[in-house]
mmCIF file of C-alpha atoms in Angstrom:
data_model
loop_
_atom_site.group_PDB
_atom_site.id
_atom_site.type_symbol
_atom_site.label_atom_id
_atom_site.label_comp_id
_atom_site.label_asym_id
_atom_site.label_seq_id
_atom_site.Cartn_x
_atom_site.Cartn_y
_atom_site.Cartn_z
ATOM 1 C CA UNK O 1 11.769 12.713 7.413
ATOM 2 C CA UNK O 2 9.536 9.895 8.526
ATOM 3 C CA UNK O 3 7.574 7.907 5.986
ATOM 4 C CA UNK O 4 3.839 7.453 6.650
ATOM 5 C CA UNK O 5 2.997 4.187 8.339
ATOM 6 C CA UNK O 6 0.152 1.764 7.800
ATOM 7 C CA UNK O 7 -1.494 3.040 10.998
ATOM 8 C CA UNK O 8 -1.828 6.538 9.512
ATOM 9 C CA UNK O 9 -3.570 5.293 6.369
ATOM 10 C CA UNK O 10 -5.569 2.201 7.327
ATOM 11 C CA UNK O 11 -9.322 2.023 7.831
ATOM 12 C CA UNK O 12 -9.960 1.481 11.537
ATOM 13 C CA UNK O 13 -13.720 0.896 11.538
ATOM 14 C CA UNK O 14 -13.911 -2.547 9.920
ATOM 15 C CA UNK O 15 -17.016 -4.615 9.218
ATOM 16 C CA UNK O 16 -16.234 -8.155 10.366
ATOM 17 C CA UNK O 17 -17.879 -11.568 10.644
ATOM 18 C CA UNK O 18 -17.499 -14.360 13.167
ATOM 19 C CA UNK O 19 -16.415 -17.820 11.992
ATOM 20 C CA UNK O 20 -19.928 -19.118 12.719
ATOM 21 C CA UNK O 21 -21.689 -16.321 10.829
ATOM 22 C CA UNK O 22 -24.444 -17.906 8.641
ATOM 23 C CA UNK O 23 -24.149 -17.795 4.855
ATOM 24 C CA UNK O 24 -27.121 -15.456 4.331
ATOM 25 C CA UNK O 25 -25.844 -13.058 6.969
ATOM 26 C CA UNK O 26 -22.539 -12.864 5.093
ATOM 27 C CA UNK O 27 -24.406 -11.873 1.942
ATOM 28 C CA UNK O 28 -26.327 -9.208 3.875
ATOM 29 C CA UNK O 29 -23.110 -7.798 5.353
ATOM 30 C CA UNK O 30 -21.614 -7.310 1.899
ATOM 31 C CA UNK O 31 -24.818 -5.925 0.408
ATOM 32 C CA UNK O 32 -25.831 -3.605 3.252
ATOM 33 C CA UNK O 33 -22.354 -2.125 3.659
ATOM 34 C CA UNK O 34 -21.522 -1.966 -0.069
ATOM 35 C CA UNK O 35 -18.260 -3.859 0.389
ATOM 36 C CA UNK O 36 -16.748 -6.688 -1.631
ATOM 37 C CA UNK O 37 -15.220 -8.699 1.215
ATOM 38 C CA UNK O 38 -15.350 -9.123 4.974
ATOM 39 C CA UNK O 39 -12.658 -10.429 7.349
ATOM 40 C CA UNK O 40 -13.576 -13.472 9.439
ATOM 41 C CA UNK O 41 -12.549 -13.351 13.085
ATOM 42 C CA UNK O 42 -11.990 -16.044 15.666
ATOM 43 C CA UNK O 43 -11.419 -14.582 19.104
ATOM 44 C CA UNK O 44 -10.716 -11.163 17.624
ATOM 45 C CA UNK O 45 -8.006 -12.456 15.276
ATOM 46 C CA UNK O 46 -8.478 -12.658 11.491
ATOM 47 C CA UNK O 47 -8.436 -16.260 10.279
ATOM 48 C CA UNK O 48 -9.904 -15.800 6.818
ATOM 49 C CA UNK O 49 -11.783 -13.537 4.450
ATOM 50 C CA UNK O 50 -15.086 -13.980 2.655
ATOM 51 C CA UNK O 51 -15.400 -12.161 -0.645
ATOM 52 C CA UNK O 52 -18.131 -12.111 -3.253
ATOM 53 C CA UNK O 53 -16.136 -14.734 -5.157
ATOM 54 C CA UNK O 54 -16.261 -17.046 -2.128
ATOM 55 C CA UNK O 55 -20.063 -16.900 -2.091
ATOM 56 C CA UNK O 56 -20.675 -17.475 -5.801
ATOM 57 C CA UNK O 57 -19.959 -21.259 -5.807
ATOM 58 C CA UNK O 58 -23.290 -21.697 -4.006
ATOM 59 C CA UNK O 59 -24.943 -20.556 -7.241
ATOM 60 C CA UNK O 60 -22.338 -22.100 -9.543
ATOM 61 C CA UNK O 61 -23.051 -25.623 -8.278
ATOM 62 C CA UNK O 62 -26.758 -25.099 -7.538
ATOM 63 C CA UNK O 63 -28.938 -28.165 -7.942
ATOM 64 C CA UNK O 64 -26.184 -30.708 -7.437
ATOM 65 C CA UNK O 65 -26.064 -31.537 -11.143
ATOM 66 C CA UNK O 66 -22.322 -30.952 -11.278
ATOM 67 C CA UNK O 67 -20.119 -33.916 -10.491
ATOM 68 C CA UNK O 68 -17.598 -33.662 -7.688
ATOM 69 C CA UNK O 69 -14.122 -32.665 -8.894
ATOM 70 C CA UNK O 70 -11.948 -35.610 -9.867
ATOM 71 C CA UNK O 71 -8.715 -36.681 -8.257
ATOM 72 C CA UNK O 72 -6.606 -34.555 -10.587
ATOM 73 C CA UNK O 73 -8.798 -31.432 -10.419
ATOM 74 C CA UNK O 74 -7.024 -28.243 -9.455
ATOM 75 C CA UNK O 75 -6.943 -26.978 -5.897
ATOM 76 C CA UNK O 76 -9.090 -23.947 -6.748
ATOM 77 C CA UNK O 77 -11.798 -26.136 -8.285
ATOM 78 C CA UNK O 78 -11.908 -28.403 -5.244
ATOM 79 C CA UNK O 79 -12.101 -25.376 -2.952
ATOM 80 C CA UNK O 80 -15.077 -23.926 -4.863
ATOM 81 C CA UNK O 81 -16.832 -27.308 -4.664
ATOM 82 C CA UNK O 82 -16.405 -27.335 -0.892
ATOM 83 C CA UNK O 83 -17.602 -23.734 -0.637
ATOM 84 C CA UNK O 84 -20.793 -24.622 -2.500
ATOM 85 C CA UNK O 85 -22.006 -26.732 0.432
ATOM 86 C CA UNK O 86 -20.852 -24.261 3.091
ATOM 87 C CA UNK O 87 -23.319 -22.781 5.561
ATOM 88 C CA UNK O 88 -21.044 -20.612 7.725
ATOM 89 C CA UNK O 89 -18.132 -18.234 7.264
ATOM 90 C CA UNK O 90 -15.761 -20.961 8.403
ATOM 91 C CA UNK O 91 -16.953 -23.137 5.515
ATOM 92 C CA UNK O 92 -16.624 -20.630 2.696
ATOM 93 C CA UNK O 93 -13.786 -18.323 3.766
ATOM 94 C CA UNK O 94 -10.429 -18.162 2.049
ATOM 95 C CA UNK O 95 -7.465 -18.528 4.377
ATOM 96 C CA UNK O 96 -4.888 -17.733 5.531
ATOM 97 C CA UNK O 97 -5.132 -13.959 5.427
ATOM 98 C CA UNK O 98 -2.373 -11.539 4.464
ATOM 99 C CA UNK O 99 -1.565 -9.474 7.559
ATOM 100 C CA UNK O 100 0.837 -6.644 8.391
ATOM 101 C CA UNK O 101 1.743 -4.669 11.538
ATOM 102 C CA UNK O 102 0.479 -1.094 11.992
ATOM 103 C CA UNK O 103 3.996 0.371 12.189
ATOM 104 C CA UNK O 104 5.003 -0.923 8.748
ATOM 105 C CA UNK O 105 6.051 1.791 6.278
ATOM 106 C CA UNK O 106 3.542 2.652 3.563
ATOM 107 C CA UNK O 107 6.013 1.795 0.784
ATOM 108 C CA UNK O 108 6.590 -1.666 2.275
ATOM 109 C CA UNK O 109 2.838 -2.229 2.459
ATOM 110 C CA UNK O 110 2.506 -1.213 -1.188
ATOM 111 C CA UNK O 111 5.165 -3.756 -2.150
ATOM 112 C CA UNK O 112 3.329 -6.415 -0.137
ATOM 113 C CA UNK O 113 0.069 -5.670 -1.953
ATOM 114 C CA UNK O 114 1.836 -5.884 -5.310
ATOM 115 C CA UNK O 115 3.660 -9.108 -4.443
ATOM 116 C CA UNK O 116 0.596 -10.937 -3.122
ATOM 117 C CA UNK O 117 -1.872 -9.588 -5.670
ATOM 118 C CA UNK O 118 -4.561 -9.095 -3.001
ATOM 119 C CA UNK O 119 -6.759 -6.019 -2.755
ATOM 120 C CA UNK O 120 -6.372 -5.499 0.970
ATOM 121 C CA UNK O 121 -4.104 -6.351 3.879
ATOM 122 C CA UNK O 122 -5.322 -6.950 7.415
ATOM 123 C CA UNK O 123 -3.541 -4.944 10.085
ATOM 124 C CA UNK O 124 -2.935 -6.819 13.332
ATOM 125 C CA UNK O 125 -1.293 -5.871 16.615
ATOM 126 C CA UNK O 126 1.398 -7.824 18.444
ATOM 127 C CA UNK O 127 -1.254 -10.216 19.818
ATOM 128 C CA UNK O 128 -2.649 -10.948 16.350
ATOM 129 C CA UNK O 129 -5.864 -8.989 16.948
ATOM 130 C CA UNK O 130 -7.377 -7.059 14.039
ATOM 131 C CA UNK O 131 -6.921 -3.279 14.369
ATOM 132 C CA UNK O 132 -7.604 -2.172 10.806
ATOM 133 C CA UNK O 133 -7.548 -2.898 7.091
ATOM 134 C CA UNK O 134 -5.296 -1.341 4.461
ATOM 135 C CA UNK O 135 -6.585 -1.368 0.890
ATOM 136 C CA UNK O 136 -5.100 -0.185 -2.375
ATOM 137 C CA UNK O 137 -7.400 2.819 -2.185
ATOM 138 C CA UNK O 138 -6.058 3.737 1.261
ATOM 139 C CA UNK O 139 -2.532 3.947 -0.170
ATOM 140 C CA UNK O 140 -3.719 6.230 -2.949
ATOM 141 C CA UNK O 141 -4.670 8.787 -0.267
ATOM 142 C CA UNK O 142 -1.007 9.760 -0.288
ATOM 143 C CA UNK O 143 -1.459 11.409 -3.687
ATOM 144 C CA UNK O 144 -4.268 13.654 -2.462
ATOM 145 C CA UNK O 145 -1.795 15.953 -0.693
ATOM 146 C CA UNK O 146 -2.137 19.561 -1.826
ATOM 147 C CA UNK O 147 0.610 21.073 -3.982
ATOM 148 C CA UNK O 148 1.255 23.849 -1.447
ATOM 149 C CA UNK O 149 1.757 21.278 1.313
ATOM 150 C CA UNK O 150 4.235 19.348 -0.824
ATOM 151 C CA UNK O 151 6.121 22.531 -1.725
ATOM 152 C CA UNK O 152 6.418 23.532 1.925
ATOM 153 C CA UNK O 153 7.655 20.069 2.917
ATOM 154 C CA UNK O 154 10.238 20.033 0.130
ATOM 155 C CA UNK O 155 11.533 23.497 1.022
ATOM 156 C CA UNK O 156 11.599 23.153 4.797
ATOM 157 C CA UNK O 157 12.238 19.454 5.365
ATOM 158 C CA UNK O 158 14.331 18.255 2.421
ATOM 159 C CA UNK O 159 16.371 21.373 1.683
ATOM 160 C CA UNK O 160 16.229 23.193 5.016
ATOM 161 C CA UNK O 161 16.638 20.370 7.537
ATOM 162 C CA UNK O 162 18.146 17.455 5.590
ATOM 163 C CA UNK O 163 20.486 19.167 3.097
ATOM 164 C CA UNK O 164 21.081 22.364 5.109
ATOM 165 C CA UNK O 165 20.396 24.565 2.114
ATOM 166 C CA UNK O 166 18.644 27.944 2.286
ATOM 167 C CA UNK O 167 15.246 27.216 0.669
ATOM 168 C CA UNK O 168 15.014 30.818 -0.541
ATOM 169 C CA UNK O 169 18.070 30.234 -2.748
ATOM 170 C CA UNK O 170 16.124 27.672 -4.806
ATOM 171 C CA UNK O 171 12.962 27.659 -6.883
ATOM 172 C CA UNK O 172 10.477 24.911 -6.019
ATOM 173 C CA UNK O 173 7.265 24.589 -8.023
ATOM 174 C CA UNK O 174 4.609 21.898 -7.630
ATOM 175 C CA UNK O 175 1.745 21.416 -10.084
ATOM 176 C CA UNK O 176 -0.515 18.398 -9.850
ATOM 177 C CA UNK O 177 2.073 16.617 -7.730
ATOM 178 C CA UNK O 178 4.800 17.155 -10.348
ATOM 179 C CA UNK O 179 7.773 18.906 -8.754
ATOM 180 C CA UNK O 180 10.226 21.171 -10.576
ATOM 181 C CA UNK O 181 13.343 22.293 -8.698
ATOM 182 C CA UNK O 182 15.772 24.913 -10.011
ATOM 183 C CA UNK O 183 18.874 26.530 -8.563
ATOM 184 C CA UNK O 184 22.431 25.634 -7.658
ATOM 185 C CA UNK O 185 23.892 23.402 -4.969
ATOM 186 C CA UNK O 186 27.505 23.055 -4.017
ATOM 187 C CA UNK O 187 28.093 19.469 -5.181
ATOM 188 C CA UNK O 188 26.683 17.076 -7.777
ATOM 189 C CA UNK O 189 26.113 14.440 -5.100
ATOM 190 C CA UNK O 190 23.763 16.872 -3.330
ATOM 191 C CA UNK O 191 21.848 17.387 -6.577
ATOM 192 C CA UNK O 192 21.356 13.651 -6.918
ATOM 193 C CA UNK O 193 20.402 13.195 -3.268
ATOM 194 C CA UNK O 194 17.892 16.038 -3.500
ATOM 195 C CA UNK O 195 16.252 14.465 -6.531
ATOM 196 C CA UNK O 196 16.021 11.112 -4.775
ATOM 197 C CA UNK O 197 14.543 12.586 -1.594
ATOM 198 C CA UNK O 198 11.941 14.624 -3.458
ATOM 199 C CA UNK O 199 10.894 11.644 -5.564
ATOM 200 C CA UNK O 200 10.544 9.491 -2.436
ATOM 201 C CA UNK O 201 8.242 12.015 -0.756
ATOM 202 C CA UNK O 202 4.699 10.589 -0.452
ATOM 203 C CA UNK O 203 2.363 12.436 -2.798
ATOM 204 C CA UNK O 204 4.974 13.335 -5.418
ATOM 205 C CA UNK O 205 3.952 12.160 -8.905
ATOM 206 C CA UNK O 206 7.133 13.061 -10.791
ATOM 207 C CA UNK O 207 10.257 15.207 -10.432
ATOM 208 C CA UNK O 208 11.977 17.563 -12.876
ATOM 209 C CA UNK O 209 15.361 18.019 -11.226
ATOM 210 C CA UNK O 210 16.899 21.080 -12.865
ATOM 211 C CA UNK O 211 19.383 21.793 -10.105
ATOM 212 C CA UNK O 212 22.974 22.617 -11.066
ATOM 213 C CA UNK O 213 26.155 21.795 -9.175
ATOM 214 C CA UNK O 214 29.150 24.012 -8.598
ATOM 215 C CA UNK O 215 31.414 20.953 -8.383
ATOM 216 C CA UNK O 216 30.996 17.487 -9.809
ATOM 217 C CA UNK O 217 32.281 15.479 -6.874
ATOM 218 C CA UNK O 218 30.805 12.232 -8.232
ATOM 219 C CA UNK O 219 33.307 12.089 -11.107
ATOM 220 C CA UNK O 220 36.188 12.829 -8.741
ATOM 221 C CA UNK O 221 35.069 10.034 -6.396
ATOM 222 C CA UNK O 222 34.789 7.581 -9.290
ATOM 223 C CA UNK O 223 38.307 8.353 -10.489
ATOM 224 C CA UNK O 224 39.706 8.042 -6.980
ATOM 225 C CA UNK O 225 38.162 4.576 -6.668
ATOM 226 C CA UNK O 226 39.763 3.487 -9.944
ATOM 227 C CA UNK O 227 43.228 5.033 -9.658
ATOM 228 C CA UNK O 228 43.561 5.506 -5.922
#
């Protein structure tokens, strides 16, 4: 079984801005397209991102009544101060951007989103050119798979092709993405592998593994390792 890749989930039609895009045009891009951020390109490659938060310092420091951040002010405060006087995307963007390749596995992309804490990852080809954007919402598409589709995949792919088990000898039920599997396999190790494979299937919410084993080969293996 092949795990879905970023390319199969990402948004390909991306609203972008050039590094010299004027401040007001950036605001219009976000407002007209109902988006919260826009990637900034230089020669087709993403070099930064402008979000609503990057535009707000213009209002935060309006009027020039605020004093410039002191020497020991935090980096974020100094950055907002600089953004307040920005007139182009280059001036107000946050960089660098978090990018990933299109052939990256969906699970790896999810871990990257969690580790970085960003809402979206920019997908770039081998030349660094932007080819798409992967957001948290894009990854959630995996859970929209129909129960019947999941059941068929579990029966035919996991049991039929991977474990070489007759799917008709088992009972596989899927309700709301929750999978229940009943029946008997030859060995306990197969029961455990089956549970792991089903749980790893994109779109599965939870697994009730009620399979039985005719022989507990895991205990035998453990004893062999100790006394062998």
